[in-house]
Short mmCIF file of C-alpha atoms and ligand atoms in Angstrom, two decimals:
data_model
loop_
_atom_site.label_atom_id
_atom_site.label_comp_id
_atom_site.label_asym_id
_atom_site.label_seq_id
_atom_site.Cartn_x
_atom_site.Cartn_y
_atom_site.Cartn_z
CA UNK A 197 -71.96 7.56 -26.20
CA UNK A 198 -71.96 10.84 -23.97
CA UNK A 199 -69.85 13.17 -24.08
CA UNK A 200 -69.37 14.42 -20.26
CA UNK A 201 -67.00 17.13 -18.09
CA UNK A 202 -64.29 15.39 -16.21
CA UNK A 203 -62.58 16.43 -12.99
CA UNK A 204 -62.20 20.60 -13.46
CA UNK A 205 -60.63 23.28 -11.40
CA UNK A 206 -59.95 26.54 -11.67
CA UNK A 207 -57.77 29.39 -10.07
CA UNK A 208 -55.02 32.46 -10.10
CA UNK A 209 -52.24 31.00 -10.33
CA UNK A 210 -48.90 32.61 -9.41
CA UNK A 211 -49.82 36.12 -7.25
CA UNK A 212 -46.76 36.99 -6.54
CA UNK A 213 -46.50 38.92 -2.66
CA UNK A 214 -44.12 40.73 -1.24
CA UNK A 215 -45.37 41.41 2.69
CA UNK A 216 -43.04 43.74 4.56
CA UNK A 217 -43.97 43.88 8.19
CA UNK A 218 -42.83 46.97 10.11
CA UNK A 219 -41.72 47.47 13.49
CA UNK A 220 -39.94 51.05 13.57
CA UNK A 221 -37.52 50.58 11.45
CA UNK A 222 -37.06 46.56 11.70
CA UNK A 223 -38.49 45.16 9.24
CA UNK A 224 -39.37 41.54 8.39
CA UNK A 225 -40.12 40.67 4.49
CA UNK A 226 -42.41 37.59 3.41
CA UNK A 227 -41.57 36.77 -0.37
CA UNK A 228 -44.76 34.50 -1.87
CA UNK A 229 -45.48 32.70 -4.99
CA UNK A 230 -49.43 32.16 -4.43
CA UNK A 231 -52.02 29.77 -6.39
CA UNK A 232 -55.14 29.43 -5.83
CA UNK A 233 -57.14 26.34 -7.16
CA UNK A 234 -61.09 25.98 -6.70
CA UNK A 235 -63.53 23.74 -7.25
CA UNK A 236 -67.10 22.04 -6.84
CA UNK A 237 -70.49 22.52 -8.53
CA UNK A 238 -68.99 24.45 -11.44
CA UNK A 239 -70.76 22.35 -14.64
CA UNK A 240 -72.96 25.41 -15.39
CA UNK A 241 -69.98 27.40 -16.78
CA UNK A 242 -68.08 24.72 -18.79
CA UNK A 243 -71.70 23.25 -20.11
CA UNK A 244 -73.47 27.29 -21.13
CA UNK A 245 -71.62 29.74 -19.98
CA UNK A 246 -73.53 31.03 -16.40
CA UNK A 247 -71.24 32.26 -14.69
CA UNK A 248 -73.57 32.62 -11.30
CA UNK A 249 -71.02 30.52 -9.23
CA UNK A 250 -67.80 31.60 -10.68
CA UNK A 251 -65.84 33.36 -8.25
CA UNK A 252 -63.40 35.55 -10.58
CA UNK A 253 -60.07 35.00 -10.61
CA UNK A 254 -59.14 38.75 -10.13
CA UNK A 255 -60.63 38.26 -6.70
CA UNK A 256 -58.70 35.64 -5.72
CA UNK A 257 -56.07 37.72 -6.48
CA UNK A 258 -57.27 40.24 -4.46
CA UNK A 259 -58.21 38.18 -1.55
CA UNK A 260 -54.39 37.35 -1.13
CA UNK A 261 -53.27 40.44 -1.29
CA UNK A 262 -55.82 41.80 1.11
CA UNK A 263 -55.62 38.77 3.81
CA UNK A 264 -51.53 39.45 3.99
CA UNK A 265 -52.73 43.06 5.33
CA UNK A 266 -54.95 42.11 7.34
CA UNK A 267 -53.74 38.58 8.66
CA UNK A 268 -50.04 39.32 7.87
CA UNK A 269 -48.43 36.18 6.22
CA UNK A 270 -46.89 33.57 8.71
CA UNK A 271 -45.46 30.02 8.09
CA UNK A 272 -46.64 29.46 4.23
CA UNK A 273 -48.34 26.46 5.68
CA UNK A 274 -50.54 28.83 7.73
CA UNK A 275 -51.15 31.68 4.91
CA UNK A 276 -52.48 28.61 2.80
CA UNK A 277 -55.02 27.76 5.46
CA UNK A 278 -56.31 30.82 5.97
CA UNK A 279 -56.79 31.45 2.12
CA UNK A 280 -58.08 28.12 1.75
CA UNK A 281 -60.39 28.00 4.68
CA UNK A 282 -62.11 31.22 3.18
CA UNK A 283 -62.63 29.87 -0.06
CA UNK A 284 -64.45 26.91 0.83
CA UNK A 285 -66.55 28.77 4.19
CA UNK A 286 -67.64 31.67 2.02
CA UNK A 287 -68.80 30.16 -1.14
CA UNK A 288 -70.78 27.21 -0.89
CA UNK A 289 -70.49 26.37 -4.48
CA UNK A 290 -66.66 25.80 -3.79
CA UNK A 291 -66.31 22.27 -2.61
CA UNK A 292 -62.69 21.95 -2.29
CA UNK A 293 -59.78 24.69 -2.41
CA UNK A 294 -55.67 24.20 -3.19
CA UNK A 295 -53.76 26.62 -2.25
CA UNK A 296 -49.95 26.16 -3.22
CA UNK A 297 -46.80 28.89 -2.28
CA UNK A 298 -43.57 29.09 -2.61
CA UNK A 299 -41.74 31.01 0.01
CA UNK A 300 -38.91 32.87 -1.05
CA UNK A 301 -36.17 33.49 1.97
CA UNK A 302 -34.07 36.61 2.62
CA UNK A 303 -30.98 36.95 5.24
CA UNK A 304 -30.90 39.80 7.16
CA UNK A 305 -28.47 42.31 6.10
CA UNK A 306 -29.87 44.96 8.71
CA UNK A 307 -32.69 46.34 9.92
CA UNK A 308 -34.28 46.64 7.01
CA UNK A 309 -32.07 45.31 4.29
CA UNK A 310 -32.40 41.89 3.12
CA UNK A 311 -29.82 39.61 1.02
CA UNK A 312 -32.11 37.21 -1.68
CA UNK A 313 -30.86 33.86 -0.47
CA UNK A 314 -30.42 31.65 -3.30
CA UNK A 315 -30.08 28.06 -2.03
CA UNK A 316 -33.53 26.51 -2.09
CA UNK A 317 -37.66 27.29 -1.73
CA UNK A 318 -39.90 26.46 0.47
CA UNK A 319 -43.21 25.16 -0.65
CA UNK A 320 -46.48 24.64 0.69
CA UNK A 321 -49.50 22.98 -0.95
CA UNK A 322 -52.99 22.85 1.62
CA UNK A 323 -55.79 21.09 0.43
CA UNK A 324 -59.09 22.23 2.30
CA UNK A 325 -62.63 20.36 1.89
CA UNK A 326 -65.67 21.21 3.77
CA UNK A 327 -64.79 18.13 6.29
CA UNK A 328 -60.78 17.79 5.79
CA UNK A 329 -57.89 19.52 6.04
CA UNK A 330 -54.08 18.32 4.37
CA UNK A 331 -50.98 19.89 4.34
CA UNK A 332 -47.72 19.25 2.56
CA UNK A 333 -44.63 21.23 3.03
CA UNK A 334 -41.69 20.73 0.76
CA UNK A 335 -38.37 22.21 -1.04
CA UNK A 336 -36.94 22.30 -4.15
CA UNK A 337 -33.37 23.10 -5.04
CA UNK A 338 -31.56 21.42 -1.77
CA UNK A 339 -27.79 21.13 -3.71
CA UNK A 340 -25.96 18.68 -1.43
CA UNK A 341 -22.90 17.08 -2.59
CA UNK A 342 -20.64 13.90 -1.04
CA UNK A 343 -16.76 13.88 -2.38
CA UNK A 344 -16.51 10.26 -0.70
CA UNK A 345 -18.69 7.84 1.09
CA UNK A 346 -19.87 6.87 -2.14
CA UNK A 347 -20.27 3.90 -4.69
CA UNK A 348 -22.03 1.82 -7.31
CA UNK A 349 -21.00 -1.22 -8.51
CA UNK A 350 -22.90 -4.70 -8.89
CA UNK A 351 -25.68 -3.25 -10.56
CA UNK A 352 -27.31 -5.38 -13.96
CA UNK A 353 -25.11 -5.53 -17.37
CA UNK A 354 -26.27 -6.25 -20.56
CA UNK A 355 -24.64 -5.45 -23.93
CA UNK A 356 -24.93 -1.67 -24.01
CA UNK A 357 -23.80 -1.67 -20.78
CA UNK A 358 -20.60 0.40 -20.45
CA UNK A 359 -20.52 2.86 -16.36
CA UNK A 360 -17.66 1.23 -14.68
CA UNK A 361 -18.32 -0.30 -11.39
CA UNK A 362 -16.89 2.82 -8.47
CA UNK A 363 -15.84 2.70 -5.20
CA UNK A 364 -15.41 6.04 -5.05
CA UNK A 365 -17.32 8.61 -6.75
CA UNK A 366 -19.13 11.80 -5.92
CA UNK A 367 -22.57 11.66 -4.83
CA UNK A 368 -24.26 14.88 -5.57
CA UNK A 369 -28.19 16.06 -5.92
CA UNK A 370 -30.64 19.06 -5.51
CA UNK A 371 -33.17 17.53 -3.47
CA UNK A 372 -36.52 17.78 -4.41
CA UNK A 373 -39.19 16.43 -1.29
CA UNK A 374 -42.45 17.11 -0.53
CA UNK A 375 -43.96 15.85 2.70
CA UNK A 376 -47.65 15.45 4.39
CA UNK A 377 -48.41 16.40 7.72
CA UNK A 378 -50.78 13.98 10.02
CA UNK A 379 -52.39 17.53 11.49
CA UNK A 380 -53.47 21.00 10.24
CA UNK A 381 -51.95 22.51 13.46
CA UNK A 382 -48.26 22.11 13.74
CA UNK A 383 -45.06 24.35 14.57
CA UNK A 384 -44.42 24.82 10.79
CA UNK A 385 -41.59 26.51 11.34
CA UNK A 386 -39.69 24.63 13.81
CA UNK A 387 -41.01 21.35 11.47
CA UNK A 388 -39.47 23.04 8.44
CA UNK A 389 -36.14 23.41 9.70
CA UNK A 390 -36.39 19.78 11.39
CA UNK A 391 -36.95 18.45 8.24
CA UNK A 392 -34.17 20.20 6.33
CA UNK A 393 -31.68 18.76 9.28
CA UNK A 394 -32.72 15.52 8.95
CA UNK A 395 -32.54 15.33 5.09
CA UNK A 396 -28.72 16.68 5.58
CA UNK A 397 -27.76 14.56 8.27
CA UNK A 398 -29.02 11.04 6.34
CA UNK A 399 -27.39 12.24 3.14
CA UNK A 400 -24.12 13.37 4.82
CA UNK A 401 -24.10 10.67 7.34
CA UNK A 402 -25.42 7.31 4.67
CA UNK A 403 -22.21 5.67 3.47
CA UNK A 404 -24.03 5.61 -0.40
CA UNK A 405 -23.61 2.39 -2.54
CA UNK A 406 -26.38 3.72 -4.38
CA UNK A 407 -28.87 7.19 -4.35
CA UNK A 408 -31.55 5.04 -4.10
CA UNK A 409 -30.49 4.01 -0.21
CA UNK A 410 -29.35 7.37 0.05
CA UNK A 411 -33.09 8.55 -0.65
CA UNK A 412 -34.36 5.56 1.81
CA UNK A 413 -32.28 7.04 4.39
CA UNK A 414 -33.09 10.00 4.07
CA UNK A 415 -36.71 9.71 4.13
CA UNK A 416 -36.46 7.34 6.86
CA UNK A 417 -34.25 9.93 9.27
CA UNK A 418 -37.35 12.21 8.38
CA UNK A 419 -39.55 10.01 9.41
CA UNK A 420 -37.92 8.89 12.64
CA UNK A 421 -37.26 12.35 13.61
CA UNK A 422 -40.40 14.70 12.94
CA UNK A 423 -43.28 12.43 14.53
CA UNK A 424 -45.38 14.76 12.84
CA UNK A 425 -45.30 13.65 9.37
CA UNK A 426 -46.99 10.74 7.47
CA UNK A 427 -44.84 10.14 4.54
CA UNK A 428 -42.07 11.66 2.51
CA UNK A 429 -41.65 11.96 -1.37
CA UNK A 430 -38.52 12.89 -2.86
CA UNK A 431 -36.72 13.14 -6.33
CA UNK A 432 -33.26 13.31 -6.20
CA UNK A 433 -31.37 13.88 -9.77
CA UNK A 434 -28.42 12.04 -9.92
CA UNK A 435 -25.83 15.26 -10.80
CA UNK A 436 -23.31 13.34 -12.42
CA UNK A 437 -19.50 13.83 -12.26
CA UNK A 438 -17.03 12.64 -14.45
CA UNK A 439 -13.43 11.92 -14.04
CA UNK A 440 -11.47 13.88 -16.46
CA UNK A 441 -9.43 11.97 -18.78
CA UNK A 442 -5.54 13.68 -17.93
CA UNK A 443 -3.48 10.25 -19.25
CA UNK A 444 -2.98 12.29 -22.70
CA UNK A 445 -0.76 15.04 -20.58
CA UNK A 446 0.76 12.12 -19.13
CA UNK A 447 -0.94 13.16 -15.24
CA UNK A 448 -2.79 11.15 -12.73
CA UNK A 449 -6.44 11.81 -11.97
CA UNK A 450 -6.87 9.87 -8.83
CA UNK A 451 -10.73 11.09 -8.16
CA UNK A 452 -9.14 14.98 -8.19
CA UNK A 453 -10.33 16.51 -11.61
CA UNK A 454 -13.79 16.02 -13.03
CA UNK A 455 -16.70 17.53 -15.46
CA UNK A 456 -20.06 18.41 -13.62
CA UNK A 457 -22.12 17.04 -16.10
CA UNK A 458 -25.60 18.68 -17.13
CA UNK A 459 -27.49 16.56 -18.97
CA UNK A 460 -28.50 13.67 -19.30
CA UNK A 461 -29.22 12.89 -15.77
CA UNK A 462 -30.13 9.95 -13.48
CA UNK A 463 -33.36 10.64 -11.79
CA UNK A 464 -34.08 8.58 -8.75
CA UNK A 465 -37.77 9.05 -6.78
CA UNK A 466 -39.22 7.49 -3.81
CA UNK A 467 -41.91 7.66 -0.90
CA UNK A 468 -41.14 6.65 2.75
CA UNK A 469 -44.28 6.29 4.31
CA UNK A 470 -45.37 5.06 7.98
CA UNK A 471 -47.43 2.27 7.35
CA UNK A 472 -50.40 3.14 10.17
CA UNK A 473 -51.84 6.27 8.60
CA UNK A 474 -54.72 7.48 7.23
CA UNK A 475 -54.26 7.67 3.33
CA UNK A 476 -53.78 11.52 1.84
CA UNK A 477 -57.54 12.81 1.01
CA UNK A 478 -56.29 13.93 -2.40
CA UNK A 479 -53.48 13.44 -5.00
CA UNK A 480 -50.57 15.83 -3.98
CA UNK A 481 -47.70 15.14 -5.99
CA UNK A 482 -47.91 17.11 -9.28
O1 URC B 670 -26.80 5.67 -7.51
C1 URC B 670 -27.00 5.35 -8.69
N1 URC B 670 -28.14 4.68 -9.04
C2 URC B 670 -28.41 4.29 -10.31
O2 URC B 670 -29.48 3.68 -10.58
C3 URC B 670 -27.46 4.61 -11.30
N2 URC B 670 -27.41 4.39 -12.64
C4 URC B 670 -26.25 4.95 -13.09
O3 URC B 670 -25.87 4.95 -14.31
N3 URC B 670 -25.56 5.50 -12.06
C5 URC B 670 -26.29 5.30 -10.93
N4 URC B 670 -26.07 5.66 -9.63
#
C-alpha cells in the first residue's frame, strides 16, 4: 500500500474589499467578499516542506487589494477574471485558479451615501485553467413568498404519514441558484438582473402544486430567457407556514393566521440544464 496526496488547493479565503470609486463628490462603492483558491504542481510542500512554488497567501491578499486600485472592481464576474487570469499567467506552477466573491449591494442614498441593502448577494465563482475559462454567477437569500396559487396534495402515504393534502397554502422560499455561463465575455450585469427577473416571474407566475415544479419553472424561464447560460442549479427551502389553530377561541382561520415556521424545513434542489452543451470543466457546486 502507498500512502499518496489527493486533490489539494490552497488560498486566502475571505479578503474582504470595500472599493469606493470617486468622481467629485459622486461616489460609487463596490462591497467584496474575495477567495482565492490555487493549485497545480504543489506536492513539494505537502511531501517536505519546500516552499519554492508556494505563492503566500498574504500576497494573494495583496494582489486583490492592489488590482481593485489599479483595475477598479466591475461586475464580480469580471474582478474574478482578472484575479484569476493573473494567477495562472504569472506563476507557472499554478495550474488552475478559483476565484469566488460575494458582492454586497448598496442603494444610493446620495452622492455619496449608501443604504446596506439587505435582500440578497450576489456571487461569483470563475474557474481559470491555462486552456479554459468558466464562470458561474449566482444569489443567495432571494425571499419570495406566494399567499395563493399554491398546493400539495396526492403525494405518497404511509403510516407516519400525517401533512394534510392543501389546496391552498403559502408557498414561500429564499432562493438559492447558481448558474454557468457558455462564455467568459458576457454583459454580467445586464445577465444578472435578467436572471433575477426571470426567477421572479416563474415563481410568481407558476400556479405551484408542488416547489419542485415551481423550481422546474423557474429554471426553465431562466433558461428560455438568458440564451447565455448553460444550466441552472437551485435550492429552494421549503419555508413552511402553518395555520394557526383559533377553534379553542371559538374563531375561524380560513388561510388568515399562521406560524412562520423555522425549523425543520423542506429542502428541494434541482438543475435545469440545456441538453447541447459542453459539460462544466470543473465541479462548481460546493
Ligand atoms: O412542495 C412541496 N414538496 C414536498 O416534497 C413537500 N413535502 C412536504 O411535507 N411538503 C411539501 N411541499
Amino acid at each position: 500500500m502507498a500512502i499518496v496526496l489527493g486533490e489539494n488547493r490552497y488560498g486566502k479565503a475571505e479578503t474582504r474589499l470595500v472599493r469606493v470609486t470617486r468622481d467629485g463628490e459622486t461616489h460609487t462603492l463596490a462591497d467584496l467578499n474575495v477567495s482565492v483558491a490555487l493549485s497545480g504542481d504543489l506536492v513539494a510542500t505537502h511531501l517536505t516542506g519546500d516552499n519554492s512554488g508556494v505563492l503566500p497567501t498574504d500576497t494573494m491578499k495583496n494582489t486583490v487589494y492592489a488590482f481593485a486600485k489599479e483595475h477598479g472592481v466591475g461586475a464580480p464576474e469580471q474582478f474574478a477574471l482578472l484575479l484569476a487570469r493573473h494567477f495562472v499567467e504569472t506563476h507557472t506552477q499554478i495550474r488552475a485558479a478559483r476565484v469566488g466573491i460575494e458582492s454586497f449591494s448598496w442603494e444610493r442614498l446620495g452622492p455619496h451615501s449608501f443604504r446596506r441593502q439587505g435582500d440578497h448577494t450576489r456571487t461569483a465563482e470563475v474557474t481559470v485553467t491555462v486552456e479554459q475559462a468558466q464562470v458561474v454567477t449566482g444569489l443567495a437569500g432571494l425571499v419570495l413568498l406566494n399567499s395563493a396559487n399554491s398546493e400539495f396534495h396526492g403525494f405518497q402515504r404511509d403510516r407516519y404519514t400525517t401533512l394534510p393534502e392543501t389546496t391552498d397554502r403559502i408557498l414561500a422560499t429564499a432562493v438559492d441558484a447558481r448558474w454557468r455561463h457558455l462564455d467568459d465575455d458576457t454583459d454580467w450585469d445586464k445577465s444578472y438582473t435578467g436572471v433575477v427577473e426571470a426567477l421572479t416571474k416563474a415563481f410568481v407566475t407558476t400556479h405551484s402544486l408542488s416547489l419542485q415544479q415551481t423550481l422546474y419553472a423557474m429554471g426553465t424561464q431562466v433558461l428560455t430567457d438568458q440564451p447565455e447560460i448553460a444550466e441552472i442549479r437551485l435550492a429552494l427551502p421549503n419555508k413552511h407556514h402553518y395555520l394557526v389553530d383559533l377553534s379553542p377561541f371559538e374563531l375561524a382561520n380560513d388561510n388568515e393566521v399562521f406560524i412562520a415556521g423555522d425549523r425543520p424545513y423542506g429542502l428541494i434542489e434541482g438543475t435545469v440544464t440545456r441538453d447541447d452543451v459542453p459539460p462544466a470543466i470543473t465541479e462548481w457546486y460546493p
